[in-house]
Structures are given as structure tokens and as C-alpha cells.
Short mmCIF file of C-alpha atoms and ligand atoms in Angstrom, two decimals:
data_model
loop_
_atom_site.label_atom_id
_atom_site.label_comp_id
_atom_site.label_asym_id
_atom_site.label_seq_id
_atom_site.Cartn_x
_atom_site.Cartn_y
_atom_site.Cartn_z
CA UNK A 29 -17.54 12.10 -23.63
CA UNK A 30 -14.48 12.07 -22.98
CA UNK A 31 -13.63 11.20 -19.40
CA UNK A 32 -10.23 11.89 -17.92
CA UNK A 33 -8.46 9.99 -15.16
CA UNK A 34 -9.89 12.15 -12.35
CA UNK A 35 -13.36 11.81 -13.70
CA UNK A 36 -12.87 8.04 -13.98
CA UNK A 37 -12.08 7.83 -10.25
CA UNK A 38 -15.17 9.86 -9.48
CA UNK A 39 -17.33 7.62 -11.66
CA UNK A 40 -16.01 4.54 -9.91
CA UNK A 41 -16.84 6.09 -6.54
CA UNK A 42 -20.38 6.69 -7.78
CA UNK A 43 -20.63 3.17 -9.07
CA UNK A 44 -19.53 1.86 -5.71
CA UNK A 45 -22.28 3.86 -4.03
CA UNK A 46 -24.82 2.18 -6.29
CA UNK A 47 -25.16 4.97 -8.85
CA UNK A 48 -24.99 3.67 -12.42
CA UNK A 49 -22.32 5.14 -14.68
CA UNK A 50 -23.40 6.17 -18.19
CA UNK A 51 -21.10 7.08 -21.02
CA UNK A 52 -22.24 7.90 -24.54
CA UNK A 53 -20.36 8.44 -27.79
CA UNK A 54 -20.94 8.25 -31.52
CA UNK A 55 -17.80 6.50 -32.57
CA UNK A 56 -15.26 4.47 -30.56
CA UNK A 57 -12.11 6.38 -31.50
CA UNK A 58 -8.79 6.11 -29.69
CA UNK A 59 -9.73 8.67 -27.05
CA UNK A 60 -12.94 6.86 -26.23
CA UNK A 61 -11.18 3.50 -25.98
CA UNK A 62 -8.41 4.97 -23.82
CA UNK A 63 -10.95 6.53 -21.45
CA UNK A 64 -12.88 3.27 -21.23
CA UNK A 65 -9.70 1.32 -20.53
CA UNK A 66 -8.82 3.51 -17.58
CA UNK A 67 -12.38 3.29 -16.32
CA UNK A 68 -12.34 -0.53 -16.54
CA UNK A 69 -8.92 -0.60 -14.86
CA UNK A 70 -10.31 1.37 -11.93
CA UNK A 71 -13.47 -0.73 -11.69
CA UNK A 72 -11.51 -3.98 -11.73
CA UNK A 73 -8.95 -2.70 -9.20
CA UNK A 74 -11.79 -1.94 -6.86
CA UNK A 75 -13.12 -5.47 -7.35
CA UNK A 76 -9.63 -6.90 -6.84
CA UNK A 77 -9.78 -8.38 -10.33
CA UNK A 78 -7.17 -6.27 -12.11
CA UNK A 79 -5.70 -9.37 -13.78
CA UNK A 80 -8.88 -9.45 -15.88
CA UNK A 81 -8.15 -6.07 -17.45
CA UNK A 82 -6.87 -7.22 -20.83
CA UNK A 83 -9.61 -9.82 -21.07
CA UNK A 84 -12.32 -7.28 -20.32
CA UNK A 85 -10.87 -4.63 -22.60
CA UNK A 86 -10.58 -7.13 -25.45
CA UNK A 87 -14.15 -8.38 -24.98
CA UNK A 88 -15.56 -4.87 -24.73
CA UNK A 89 -13.60 -3.71 -27.73
CA UNK A 90 -15.20 -6.45 -29.85
CA UNK A 91 -18.65 -5.64 -28.47
CA UNK A 92 -18.26 -1.89 -29.02
CA UNK A 93 -16.91 -2.25 -32.55
CA UNK A 94 -19.89 -4.46 -33.34
CA UNK A 95 -22.25 -1.84 -31.94
CA UNK A 96 -20.58 0.82 -34.09
CA UNK A 97 -20.81 -1.46 -37.13
CA UNK A 98 -24.52 -2.04 -36.46
CA UNK A 99 -25.15 1.70 -36.27
CA UNK A 100 -23.12 2.30 -39.43
CA UNK A 101 -25.09 -0.44 -41.15
CA UNK A 102 -28.41 1.10 -40.20
CA UNK A 103 -27.26 4.48 -41.47
CA UNK A 104 -26.04 2.95 -44.70
CA UNK A 105 -29.44 1.38 -45.37
CA UNK A 106 -31.26 4.60 -44.49
CA UNK A 107 -29.11 6.68 -46.83
CA UNK A 108 -29.78 4.34 -49.72
CA UNK A 109 -33.47 3.94 -49.01
CA UNK A 110 -33.06 0.19 -48.50
CA UNK A 111 -35.36 -1.69 -46.15
CA UNK A 112 -33.25 -3.68 -43.73
CA UNK A 113 -36.20 -5.96 -42.88
CA UNK A 114 -36.72 -6.99 -46.53
CA UNK A 115 -34.55 -10.09 -47.20
CA UNK A 116 -33.67 -9.16 -50.81
CA UNK A 117 -32.84 -5.58 -50.01
CA UNK A 118 -30.94 -6.75 -46.96
CA UNK A 119 -28.76 -9.08 -49.04
CA UNK A 120 -28.04 -6.35 -51.57
CA UNK A 121 -27.35 -3.72 -48.92
CA UNK A 122 -25.14 -6.04 -46.93
CA UNK A 123 -22.88 -7.03 -49.77
CA UNK A 124 -22.25 -3.36 -50.60
CA UNK A 125 -21.91 -2.40 -46.96
CA UNK A 126 -19.28 -5.09 -46.45
CA UNK A 127 -17.27 -3.96 -49.44
CA UNK A 128 -17.52 -0.25 -48.77
CA UNK A 129 -17.60 0.19 -45.02
CA UNK A 130 -16.69 -2.80 -42.87
CA UNK A 131 -12.97 -2.90 -43.68
CA UNK A 132 -12.67 0.79 -42.91
CA UNK A 133 -15.26 1.74 -40.36
CA UNK A 134 -13.53 5.03 -39.62
CA UNK A 135 -14.93 6.56 -42.81
CA UNK A 136 -18.44 6.32 -41.31
CA UNK A 137 -17.32 8.31 -38.30
CA UNK A 138 -18.46 11.82 -39.31
CA UNK A 139 -21.76 10.56 -40.60
CA UNK A 140 -22.32 8.65 -37.38
CA UNK A 141 -21.58 11.78 -35.37
CA UNK A 142 -24.19 13.72 -37.35
CA UNK A 143 -26.76 10.93 -37.39
CA UNK A 144 -27.65 10.93 -33.72
CA UNK A 145 -27.07 7.18 -33.58
CA UNK A 146 -25.19 6.58 -30.38
CA UNK A 147 -23.44 3.93 -28.38
CA UNK A 148 -24.04 4.01 -24.67
CA UNK A 149 -22.10 2.16 -22.03
CA UNK A 150 -23.73 1.62 -18.69
CA UNK A 151 -22.06 0.19 -15.62
CA UNK A 152 -24.15 -0.90 -12.68
CA UNK A 153 -23.29 -2.47 -9.39
CA UNK A 154 -25.52 -5.40 -8.55
CA UNK A 155 -25.62 -7.91 -5.73
CA UNK A 156 -23.49 -10.32 -7.79
CA UNK A 157 -20.94 -8.02 -9.32
CA UNK A 158 -20.74 -5.28 -11.94
CA UNK A 159 -22.95 -5.35 -15.01
CA UNK A 160 -21.58 -3.68 -18.13
CA UNK A 161 -24.11 -2.96 -20.88
CA UNK A 162 -23.30 -1.69 -24.36
CA UNK A 163 -26.37 -0.27 -26.02
CA UNK A 164 -26.70 0.97 -29.56
CA UNK A 165 -29.60 2.60 -31.41
CA UNK A 166 -30.14 -0.22 -33.87
CA UNK A 167 -32.41 -3.18 -33.21
CA UNK A 168 -30.70 -6.44 -34.00
CA UNK A 169 -32.47 -8.51 -36.65
CA UNK A 170 -33.69 -11.97 -35.61
CA UNK A 171 -31.42 -13.61 -38.23
CA UNK A 172 -28.42 -11.73 -36.94
CA UNK A 173 -29.18 -12.72 -33.39
CA UNK A 174 -29.62 -16.37 -34.26
CA UNK A 175 -26.37 -16.35 -36.24
CA UNK A 176 -24.49 -14.91 -33.26
CA UNK A 177 -26.08 -17.40 -30.87
CA UNK A 178 -25.19 -20.25 -33.20
CA UNK A 179 -21.59 -19.11 -33.48
CA UNK A 180 -21.31 -18.73 -29.73
CA UNK A 181 -22.73 -22.21 -29.21
CA UNK A 182 -20.13 -23.58 -31.55
CA UNK A 183 -17.34 -21.53 -30.03
CA UNK A 184 -18.19 -22.92 -26.58
CA UNK A 185 -17.08 -26.35 -27.72
CA UNK A 186 -13.59 -25.17 -28.62
CA UNK A 187 -10.86 -25.72 -26.11
CA UNK A 188 -8.62 -23.06 -27.60
CA UNK A 189 -8.51 -20.51 -30.39
CA UNK A 190 -6.18 -22.50 -32.61
CA UNK A 191 -8.89 -25.19 -32.89
CA UNK A 192 -11.23 -22.55 -34.21
CA UNK A 193 -9.14 -20.67 -36.63
CA UNK A 194 -9.46 -22.84 -39.69
CA UNK A 195 -13.17 -23.32 -39.21
CA UNK A 196 -14.18 -19.69 -38.86
CA UNK A 197 -12.53 -18.26 -41.91
CA UNK A 198 -15.89 -17.98 -43.55
CA UNK A 199 -17.28 -14.99 -41.72
CA UNK A 200 -20.31 -13.43 -43.32
CA UNK A 201 -19.98 -10.17 -41.46
CA UNK A 202 -16.38 -10.39 -40.41
CA UNK A 203 -17.67 -11.14 -36.95
CA UNK A 204 -16.90 -14.86 -36.87
CA UNK A 205 -13.48 -14.61 -35.29
CA UNK A 206 -14.61 -11.88 -32.92
CA UNK A 207 -17.38 -14.04 -31.51
CA UNK A 208 -15.06 -17.01 -31.05
CA UNK A 209 -12.54 -14.78 -29.32
CA UNK A 210 -15.14 -13.28 -26.99
CA UNK A 211 -16.61 -16.69 -26.17
CA UNK A 212 -13.24 -18.24 -25.39
CA UNK A 213 -12.21 -15.25 -23.29
CA UNK A 214 -15.44 -15.45 -21.29
CA UNK A 215 -15.02 -19.17 -20.84
CA UNK A 216 -11.31 -19.24 -19.94
CA UNK A 217 -11.24 -16.16 -17.73
CA UNK A 218 -13.96 -17.60 -15.51
CA UNK A 219 -16.35 -14.70 -16.22
CA UNK A 220 -18.43 -17.37 -17.91
CA UNK A 221 -20.31 -17.56 -21.20
CA UNK A 222 -23.59 -17.32 -19.29
CA UNK A 223 -22.57 -13.83 -18.10
CA UNK A 224 -22.96 -12.58 -21.66
CA UNK A 225 -26.24 -11.81 -23.41
CA UNK A 226 -27.58 -9.86 -26.36
CA UNK A 227 -31.16 -8.57 -26.32
CA UNK A 228 -33.20 -6.17 -28.38
CA UNK A 229 -36.30 -4.19 -27.49
CA UNK A 230 -37.22 -3.33 -31.07
CA UNK A 231 -35.45 0.03 -31.14
CA UNK A 232 -32.06 -0.72 -29.69
CA UNK A 233 -29.70 -3.62 -28.98
CA UNK A 234 -28.08 -4.28 -25.66
CA UNK A 235 -25.08 -6.46 -24.99
CA UNK A 236 -24.56 -7.31 -21.33
CA UNK A 237 -21.47 -8.67 -19.67
CA UNK A 238 -21.70 -9.39 -15.98
CA UNK A 239 -18.42 -9.38 -14.07
CA UNK A 240 -19.07 -11.62 -11.08
CA UNK A 241 -17.44 -10.95 -7.71
CA UNK A 242 -16.14 -14.48 -7.45
CA UNK A 243 -14.18 -15.79 -10.41
CA UNK A 244 -12.49 -19.08 -10.99
CA UNK A 245 -10.36 -19.07 -14.15
CA UNK A 246 -10.30 -22.23 -16.20
CA UNK A 247 -7.01 -24.03 -16.59
CA UNK A 248 -6.48 -24.42 -20.32
CA UNK A 249 -4.43 -27.42 -21.33
CA UNK A 250 -3.12 -27.76 -24.86
CA UNK A 251 -0.54 -30.10 -26.33
CA UNK A 252 1.72 -27.16 -27.00
CA UNK A 253 1.50 -26.00 -23.40
CA UNK A 254 2.33 -29.47 -22.08
CA UNK A 255 5.30 -29.66 -24.41
CA UNK A 256 6.52 -26.20 -23.36
CA UNK A 257 6.29 -27.03 -19.65
CA UNK A 258 8.31 -30.18 -20.28
CA UNK A 259 10.98 -28.24 -22.18
CA UNK A 260 11.31 -25.62 -19.44
CA UNK A 261 11.67 -28.33 -16.80
CA UNK A 262 14.54 -29.80 -18.79
CA UNK A 263 16.54 -26.58 -19.18
CA UNK A 264 20.11 -26.96 -17.88
CA UNK A 265 21.49 -24.77 -15.11
CA UNK A 266 23.99 -21.98 -15.79
CA UNK A 267 27.55 -23.17 -16.50
CA UNK A 268 29.97 -23.21 -13.58
CA UNK A 269 32.37 -20.62 -14.98
CA UNK A 270 29.52 -18.10 -15.25
CA UNK A 271 28.37 -18.70 -11.70
CA UNK A 272 31.95 -18.21 -10.57
CA UNK A 273 32.21 -14.98 -12.59
CA UNK A 274 28.99 -13.70 -11.07
CA UNK A 275 30.35 -14.43 -7.63
CA UNK A 276 33.50 -12.46 -8.47
CA UNK A 277 31.37 -9.50 -9.57
CA UNK A 278 30.04 -9.28 -6.03
CA UNK A 279 33.43 -9.84 -4.38
CA UNK A 280 35.05 -6.57 -3.29
CA UNK A 281 38.50 -8.17 -3.42
CA UNK A 282 38.24 -9.34 -7.01
CA UNK A 283 40.28 -7.38 -9.52
CA UNK A 284 39.03 -6.13 -12.86
CA UNK A 285 42.01 -7.79 -14.49
CA UNK A 286 41.05 -11.16 -13.06
CA UNK A 287 37.39 -10.77 -14.04
CA UNK A 288 38.29 -9.65 -17.57
CA UNK A 289 40.63 -12.58 -18.02
CA UNK A 290 37.90 -15.01 -17.08
CA UNK A 291 35.40 -13.37 -19.39
CA UNK A 292 37.80 -13.69 -22.31
CA UNK A 293 37.90 -17.47 -21.92
CA UNK A 294 34.31 -17.56 -23.20
CA UNK A 295 34.10 -16.06 -26.71
CA UNK A 296 30.36 -15.59 -26.83
CA UNK A 297 30.26 -13.89 -23.41
CA UNK A 298 33.14 -11.69 -24.55
CA UNK A 299 31.29 -10.65 -27.66
CA UNK A 300 28.10 -9.91 -25.70
CA UNK A 301 30.00 -7.86 -23.12
CA UNK A 302 31.62 -5.77 -25.84
CA UNK A 303 28.49 -5.43 -27.91
CA UNK A 304 26.22 -4.43 -25.03
CA UNK A 305 28.76 -2.12 -23.42
CA UNK A 306 28.90 -0.21 -26.66
CA UNK A 307 25.17 0.00 -27.16
CA UNK A 308 23.47 0.40 -23.82
CA UNK A 309 23.71 4.13 -23.38
CA UNK A 310 26.78 4.17 -21.17
CA UNK A 311 28.65 7.41 -21.44
CA UNK A 312 31.77 6.76 -23.43
CA UNK A 313 33.68 8.97 -25.78
CA UNK A 314 35.01 6.18 -27.96
CA UNK A 315 34.19 2.62 -28.91
CA UNK A 316 35.08 0.04 -26.31
CA UNK A 317 37.39 -2.57 -27.81
CA UNK A 318 38.80 -4.24 -24.71
CA UNK A 319 36.92 -6.33 -22.15
CA UNK A 320 38.73 -4.59 -19.28
CA UNK A 321 37.63 -1.17 -20.62
CA UNK A 322 34.10 -2.48 -20.89
CA UNK A 323 34.09 -3.69 -17.29
CA UNK A 324 35.43 -0.34 -16.10
CA UNK A 325 32.93 1.66 -18.09
CA UNK A 326 29.78 -0.24 -17.25
CA UNK A 327 30.60 -1.33 -13.69
CA UNK A 328 30.28 -4.71 -12.05
CA UNK A 329 26.51 -4.61 -11.55
CA UNK A 330 25.86 -4.07 -15.23
CA UNK A 331 28.45 -6.67 -16.06
CA UNK A 332 26.60 -9.10 -13.86
CA UNK A 333 23.39 -8.31 -15.78
CA UNK A 334 25.13 -8.99 -19.10
CA UNK A 335 26.50 -12.28 -17.78
CA UNK A 336 23.04 -13.40 -16.72
CA UNK A 337 21.42 -12.37 -19.98
CA UNK A 338 24.17 -13.77 -22.13
CA UNK A 339 24.18 -17.19 -20.47
CA UNK A 340 20.40 -17.41 -20.51
CA UNK A 341 20.40 -16.55 -24.20
CA UNK A 342 23.10 -19.11 -24.97
CA UNK A 343 21.18 -21.87 -23.27
CA UNK A 344 17.90 -20.95 -24.97
CA UNK A 345 19.48 -20.50 -28.41
CA UNK A 346 21.06 -23.92 -28.15
CA UNK A 347 17.89 -25.67 -26.97
CA UNK A 348 15.47 -23.81 -29.20
CA UNK A 349 15.98 -21.89 -32.39
CA UNK A 350 17.97 -18.72 -32.62
CA UNK A 351 15.80 -15.67 -33.08
CA UNK A 352 18.26 -12.86 -33.42
CA UNK A 353 15.55 -10.25 -33.90
CA UNK A 354 14.06 -11.00 -30.48
CA UNK A 355 17.38 -10.43 -28.73
CA UNK A 356 18.00 -7.29 -30.75
CA UNK A 357 14.61 -6.02 -29.66
CA UNK A 358 15.52 -6.91 -26.05
CA UNK A 359 18.82 -5.03 -26.32
CA UNK A 360 16.99 -1.95 -27.48
CA UNK A 361 14.39 -2.32 -24.73
CA UNK A 362 17.22 -2.59 -22.18
CA UNK A 363 18.75 0.64 -23.50
CA UNK A 364 15.39 2.42 -23.34
CA UNK A 365 14.71 1.08 -19.85
CA UNK A 366 18.02 2.34 -18.47
CA UNK A 367 17.50 5.80 -19.90
CA UNK A 368 13.88 5.88 -18.75
CA UNK A 369 14.92 4.96 -15.21
CA UNK A 370 17.47 7.76 -15.29
CA UNK A 371 14.98 10.28 -16.64
CA UNK A 372 12.37 9.29 -14.07
CA UNK A 373 14.99 9.87 -11.34
CA UNK A 374 15.21 6.24 -10.38
CA UNK A 375 19.00 5.77 -10.51
CA UNK A 376 18.81 2.85 -8.11
CA UNK A 377 16.98 0.65 -10.58
CA UNK A 378 19.01 1.55 -13.68
CA UNK A 379 20.98 -1.68 -13.49
CA UNK A 380 18.01 -3.87 -12.70
CA UNK A 381 15.89 -2.57 -15.57
CA UNK A 382 18.85 -2.99 -17.87
CA UNK A 383 18.61 -6.71 -17.08
CA UNK A 384 14.79 -6.90 -17.20
CA UNK A 385 14.96 -5.29 -20.64
CA UNK A 386 17.59 -7.76 -21.81
CA UNK A 387 15.52 -10.77 -20.81
CA UNK A 388 11.87 -9.67 -20.79
CA UNK A 389 10.92 -11.64 -23.94
CA UNK A 390 12.84 -14.84 -23.24
CA UNK A 391 9.56 -16.79 -23.25
CA UNK A 392 9.05 -15.77 -26.85
CA UNK A 393 12.03 -17.81 -28.00
CA UNK A 394 10.32 -20.92 -26.63
CA UNK A 395 6.99 -20.01 -28.16
CA UNK A 396 8.39 -19.26 -31.61
CA UNK A 397 10.44 -22.45 -31.62
CA UNK A 398 7.47 -24.55 -30.61
CA UNK A 399 5.02 -23.36 -33.23
CA UNK A 400 6.24 -20.61 -35.52
CA UNK A 401 3.20 -20.62 -37.78
CA UNK A 402 0.68 -20.33 -34.98
CA UNK A 403 2.74 -17.69 -33.17
CA UNK A 404 2.94 -15.60 -36.33
CA UNK A 405 -0.77 -15.96 -36.87
CA UNK A 406 -1.34 -14.75 -33.32
CA UNK A 407 0.76 -11.62 -33.97
CA UNK A 408 -1.23 -10.99 -37.11
CA UNK A 409 -4.52 -11.23 -35.19
CA UNK A 410 -3.20 -8.92 -32.49
CA UNK A 411 -2.26 -6.32 -35.11
CA UNK A 412 -5.40 -6.62 -37.22
CA UNK A 413 -7.84 -6.54 -34.35
CA UNK A 414 -5.86 -3.93 -32.45
CA UNK A 415 -5.74 -6.14 -29.40
CA UNK A 416 -3.77 -4.38 -26.69
CA UNK A 417 -1.48 -7.27 -25.96
CA UNK A 418 -0.45 -10.58 -27.43
CA UNK A 419 -0.83 -12.18 -23.99
CA UNK A 420 -4.57 -12.57 -24.36
CA UNK A 421 -4.30 -14.22 -27.76
CA UNK A 422 -1.50 -16.51 -26.65
CA UNK A 423 -3.44 -17.63 -23.61
CA UNK A 424 -6.59 -18.24 -25.57
CA UNK A 425 -4.76 -20.08 -28.38
CA UNK A 426 -2.03 -22.00 -26.56
CA UNK A 427 -3.12 -21.94 -22.95
CA UNK A 428 0.03 -20.02 -21.99
CA UNK A 429 1.56 -16.65 -22.88
CA UNK A 430 5.20 -15.80 -23.53
CA UNK A 431 5.17 -13.75 -20.31
CA UNK A 432 4.15 -16.80 -18.29
CA UNK A 433 6.68 -19.02 -20.07
CA UNK A 434 9.29 -16.39 -19.24
CA UNK A 435 8.21 -16.42 -15.62
CA UNK A 436 8.54 -20.22 -15.51
CA UNK A 437 12.04 -20.07 -16.96
CA UNK A 438 12.98 -17.31 -14.52
CA UNK A 439 11.79 -19.45 -11.61
CA UNK A 440 13.58 -22.49 -12.99
CA UNK A 441 16.83 -20.51 -12.92
CA UNK A 442 16.02 -18.91 -9.55
CA UNK A 443 16.31 -15.38 -10.95
CA UNK A 444 15.79 -12.56 -8.45
CA UNK A 445 12.15 -11.75 -7.76
CA UNK A 446 12.16 -8.29 -9.39
CA UNK A 447 13.37 -9.87 -12.63
CA UNK A 448 10.85 -12.70 -12.52
CA UNK A 449 8.01 -10.26 -11.83
CA UNK A 450 9.13 -7.86 -14.57
CA UNK A 451 9.18 -10.72 -17.07
CA UNK A 452 5.76 -11.93 -15.90
CA UNK A 453 4.14 -8.48 -15.95
CA UNK A 454 5.84 -6.76 -18.89
CA UNK A 455 2.54 -6.76 -20.80
CA UNK A 456 0.25 -6.37 -17.80
CA UNK A 457 2.01 -3.87 -15.54
CA UNK A 458 -0.97 -3.32 -13.25
CA UNK A 459 -0.52 -6.89 -12.01
CA UNK A 460 2.89 -6.02 -10.54
CA UNK A 461 3.43 -6.47 -6.82
CA UNK A 462 3.96 -3.11 -5.10
CA UNK A 463 7.62 -3.52 -4.27
CA UNK A 464 8.61 -4.06 -7.92
CA UNK A 465 6.25 -1.56 -9.48
CA UNK A 466 9.00 0.70 -10.85
CA UNK A 467 11.01 -2.13 -12.41
CA UNK A 468 7.86 -3.52 -14.03
CA UNK A 469 6.49 -0.15 -15.20
CA UNK A 470 9.80 0.96 -16.69
CA UNK A 471 10.28 -2.38 -18.48
CA UNK A 472 6.70 -2.09 -19.75
CA UNK A 473 7.17 1.47 -21.00
CA UNK A 474 10.47 0.69 -22.70
CA UNK A 475 8.91 -2.31 -24.44
CA UNK A 476 5.84 -0.31 -25.47
CA UNK A 477 8.00 2.43 -26.98
CA UNK A 478 9.84 -0.21 -29.01
CA UNK A 479 6.47 -1.67 -30.03
CA UNK A 480 5.24 1.73 -31.19
CA UNK A 481 8.26 1.93 -33.50
CA UNK A 482 7.31 -1.33 -35.21
CA UNK A 483 3.66 -0.22 -35.33
CA UNK A 484 2.69 -3.03 -33.04
CA UNK A 485 1.30 -0.62 -30.48
CA UNK A 486 0.01 2.88 -30.36
CA UNK A 487 0.60 5.49 -27.66
CA UNK A 488 -3.05 5.35 -26.71
CA UNK A 489 -2.58 1.73 -25.58
CA UNK A 490 -0.37 2.99 -22.74
CA UNK A 491 -1.76 2.21 -19.33
CA UNK A 492 -3.05 5.39 -17.67
CA UNK A 493 -1.79 4.43 -14.25
CA UNK A 494 1.76 3.94 -15.52
CA UNK A 495 1.75 7.36 -17.17
CA UNK A 496 0.32 8.96 -14.04
CA UNK A 497 3.03 7.48 -11.84
CA UNK A 498 5.72 9.28 -13.86
CA UNK A 499 3.81 12.48 -14.45
CA UNK A 500 3.40 11.81 -18.16
CA UNK A 501 0.29 13.92 -18.58
CA UNK A 502 -0.64 13.33 -22.20
CA UNK A 503 0.00 11.29 -25.30
CA UNK A 504 2.15 14.18 -26.59
CA UNK A 505 4.29 13.99 -23.46
CA UNK A 506 4.74 10.26 -23.97
CA UNK A 507 5.67 10.86 -27.58
CA UNK A 508 8.22 13.54 -26.69
CA UNK A 509 9.80 11.35 -24.07
CA UNK A 510 9.98 8.50 -26.55
CA UNK A 511 11.49 10.73 -29.27
CA UNK A 512 14.18 11.87 -26.91
CA UNK A 513 15.18 8.34 -25.91
CA UNK A 514 15.01 7.14 -29.49
CA UNK A 515 17.24 10.01 -30.58
CA UNK A 516 19.77 9.11 -27.96
CA UNK A 517 19.67 5.44 -28.99
CA UNK A 518 20.26 6.33 -32.62
CA UNK A 519 23.21 8.59 -31.83
CA UNK A 520 24.71 5.95 -29.55
CA UNK A 521 24.36 3.12 -32.02
CA UNK A 522 26.09 5.19 -34.70
CA UNK A 523 29.12 6.04 -32.58
FE1 FE2 B 608 6.68 -9.38 -24.72
FE1 FE2 B 609 9.17 -7.12 -26.00
#
């Protein structure tokens, strides 16, 4: 290992021709996971199932980590001369293994590399779809297998993850939540629980997931989702004076004086216009204090974006709770998106990605207001389990993600299509329709860079296809680009 993007395309071609793809590694480090993600992305694109990417990556990540844990466990017993098949020695070995290794599997990495214990991934095309097998060199014990089967059985009865989370706190091998997550993802995505199996031949363990050609996702209904849909339906339209202002922005005969005067009637719009004009990376030598200066500096298209964002925020803040940190994050994302668009030589979309940045997380306001505790718990799970995106966890726990809530709000307010799509796809850029690919990718990248700063994401999470589109050849390149934009943001916010 490791496979690069070109090799991944070649492997997928082989797979399509009926040749199985085999990949082997000792330890699933970031490079391995990144390579697998781009391989899965290519396989799913070919199957026209790209929307399953995060689901598949999350399932496979759990499966692969478990395989690595099983190999580490076997090694641990071998090193200490403990017999894994002897119940007493097993209990003793396991309690030490849990304390010493499980929380920090990375420390077993070098030993695993030297041990010869491997993890193999095999992809095979079959008549019904693509079969993905994860095989490790350790036979699963009958007790372990029956415990997993039992947990899966139980997990099948849950409608959503929130139902499960109090019950599965007791997790003998830290695998309880993982199994519930995998089961619910299989069930809700339409891949199906029956597509998953674990078998052992006495020397190794194999975990199969079959991705069928035909998939029908399950509609998950939760009380929270029903409540959210009701709330979105009831959102008021934009106030008349804003609609009039937006019309003036597009009117070639309107004067800046007239527009500025109308802005100043609304104090919160005024404050947003001044604040965002001063902090969105517009080239100015001094602080903008006057609305008319702001309008002249940023131009009518950017002003229009601020009006849209500001009114949307006002309505949401009034209806739900005010989450200042979300809007601050959105302001930063908007800054990053504008500069990214400029750097990627996409001047035409600088104004549109400014707006997508400003509003991309509007669904989060609704989510946080509806159930703060659950939403926080979801973020915690996403961080702890290094899940690539919160979308998966939100869908599996609440039946709806903040991206989809955002999309619904955008449709309710008849936002332009590029904005609606950028909100919908800001965590799953590969789902973007072709005509809005740049707006979506730039919004995604800007948001990911912000997420890296809060340690929510890592550069290796970045979607290979997005990086390829902009010629970002390596993680170092991504980091340099990010550093440059961040530097500019910091200088601008100080001035
Ligand atoms: Fe988001
Ligand atoms: Fe965000």
C-alpha cells in the first residue's frame, strides 16, 4: 500500500472488468484511510451511488478499526504468553488489553507492522453488486461472534441512534456503539443489514459488506424531524423593505445614496453591512465606518448577499435561539470562500460563494435549538470516532441532517439554486450537480479549513476529487493554501 488517485482509477477499471481488487496493510493510518476513501468514491461513482460515500466510509472505518483491534489483541496475547482460548486467561488478558491498548491503538502500530499480521481489503464485482471484504489474520472467537450478532440483533430494533445511546453505554470492548452505528447505517441507507456478515475459517476473520446495485433508502421518521419540518414550514417570508432593497441592488438607475439611506433605516442590517464589509477580505486601506462607503467598497452584488444573509439570520435568530458562534463561523467561511475562489481563478463566483459561506450552516441553528443536548452529543461522537462528517450521525440519530434542514429552508425562501445546492452539499461535495460544482467545492473547502482550525477535521479528510479539481496535489499543498488564507484573514480582522 498506498494507492494514489491514478492507481485508484486503474483499480476501479479492473474491478469493472471482473478482476478483484486487493489491498493489504498492517495498520489503518491516515494515508490508508485516505486512499480507501478515494477508492470507494470511485467505485460508488461508477455504480451511480455516490450519495452513499459517507455511509460506506463510516461503516468500513468501523470494520477496519475492529480488524486492527483484533490483530492487536492477538499480538498482545502472544507477547504475554496468554492463551486466548482459555476463558480465565482471556478475561485477564482482555482487561489489561482494554486498559493499555484499546484507547490508543496507534501505539500498537509498529509492533503490528513487524508482526506480519495484516488487514486485507478485497473488492469483487458480482452479479448483484460489489462485495467488499475486510479480512484480518485473527480468527474471531465464538463468544465474540455471538456477542456481535446479539448486539446487531438488538440494534436492528432501533429506529434511530438516539434511542440506542443510553442503552449501549456498557460496551465490553468499546465496540457497542460502533455496532449500533454500523447496523443503523446499513438499515437506513438501504444497503440492508442482511448485506453484512462476519465469518471465520479458523485462521482469519472476514467481514463482508455487499453493496447492491439497486438501493432503496429507508425514510427515517423521528419526533424531532417532524417538529423541524413543521417549524421550517412556518418560517415567515423576508420583510418587504429587504425585498425592495434587493430589487434596488439590481436596478441600474438606483443611486448608492438612496440604497444607503434605506439600509440605515434597519439597524441590524446596518450593523451587518458594516461588520461584514470590514471583515470579508475586501481591499480597503482603512476601516469602513459609513454605510455608503461600505456599499461602494463591496459592490452591489456583495451587498445583496449581505442583505440575504442578514435577513435570513434575523428571522432564524428570532424564531430559534441565537447561536452567535455559528454565524461567526459562517462569516469566516465566507471570507475563506471568497479568497479561495479568487486564488482558484474563479472571479465569477466570488460573490456567490461569499453568500454560500455566510449561510451554509443555517440548518444548524434549527438543529441546536431543537435539541441542544443531542446535537452536542452527536458532535462529540463525530470527533471521538473520527467520523468524516456530522451528516451521517445527524441522519442516523434524528432522521435529518443540518445540511438537509438548510436545503429545506433555502427552498422555503426560494433561494437561487446554486445557494440551495451549496447548502445541501457542503458536507458531501461529490453529490453536487455539475453546474454548481465550483460553488459547492469552494464552500466545502472553506468550511473544511475552518473545521481543521477547531480540530474538527483533518486535512486527510479532504475529498480527493475536490483537491484534484484545483490542482492541490498533496496534503502539504492544502495546508499551505490554508495557511495563506488564514494569514490573510488574521491580518484583515486586525485592521
Ligand atoms: Fe455544516
Ligand atoms: Fe460549517
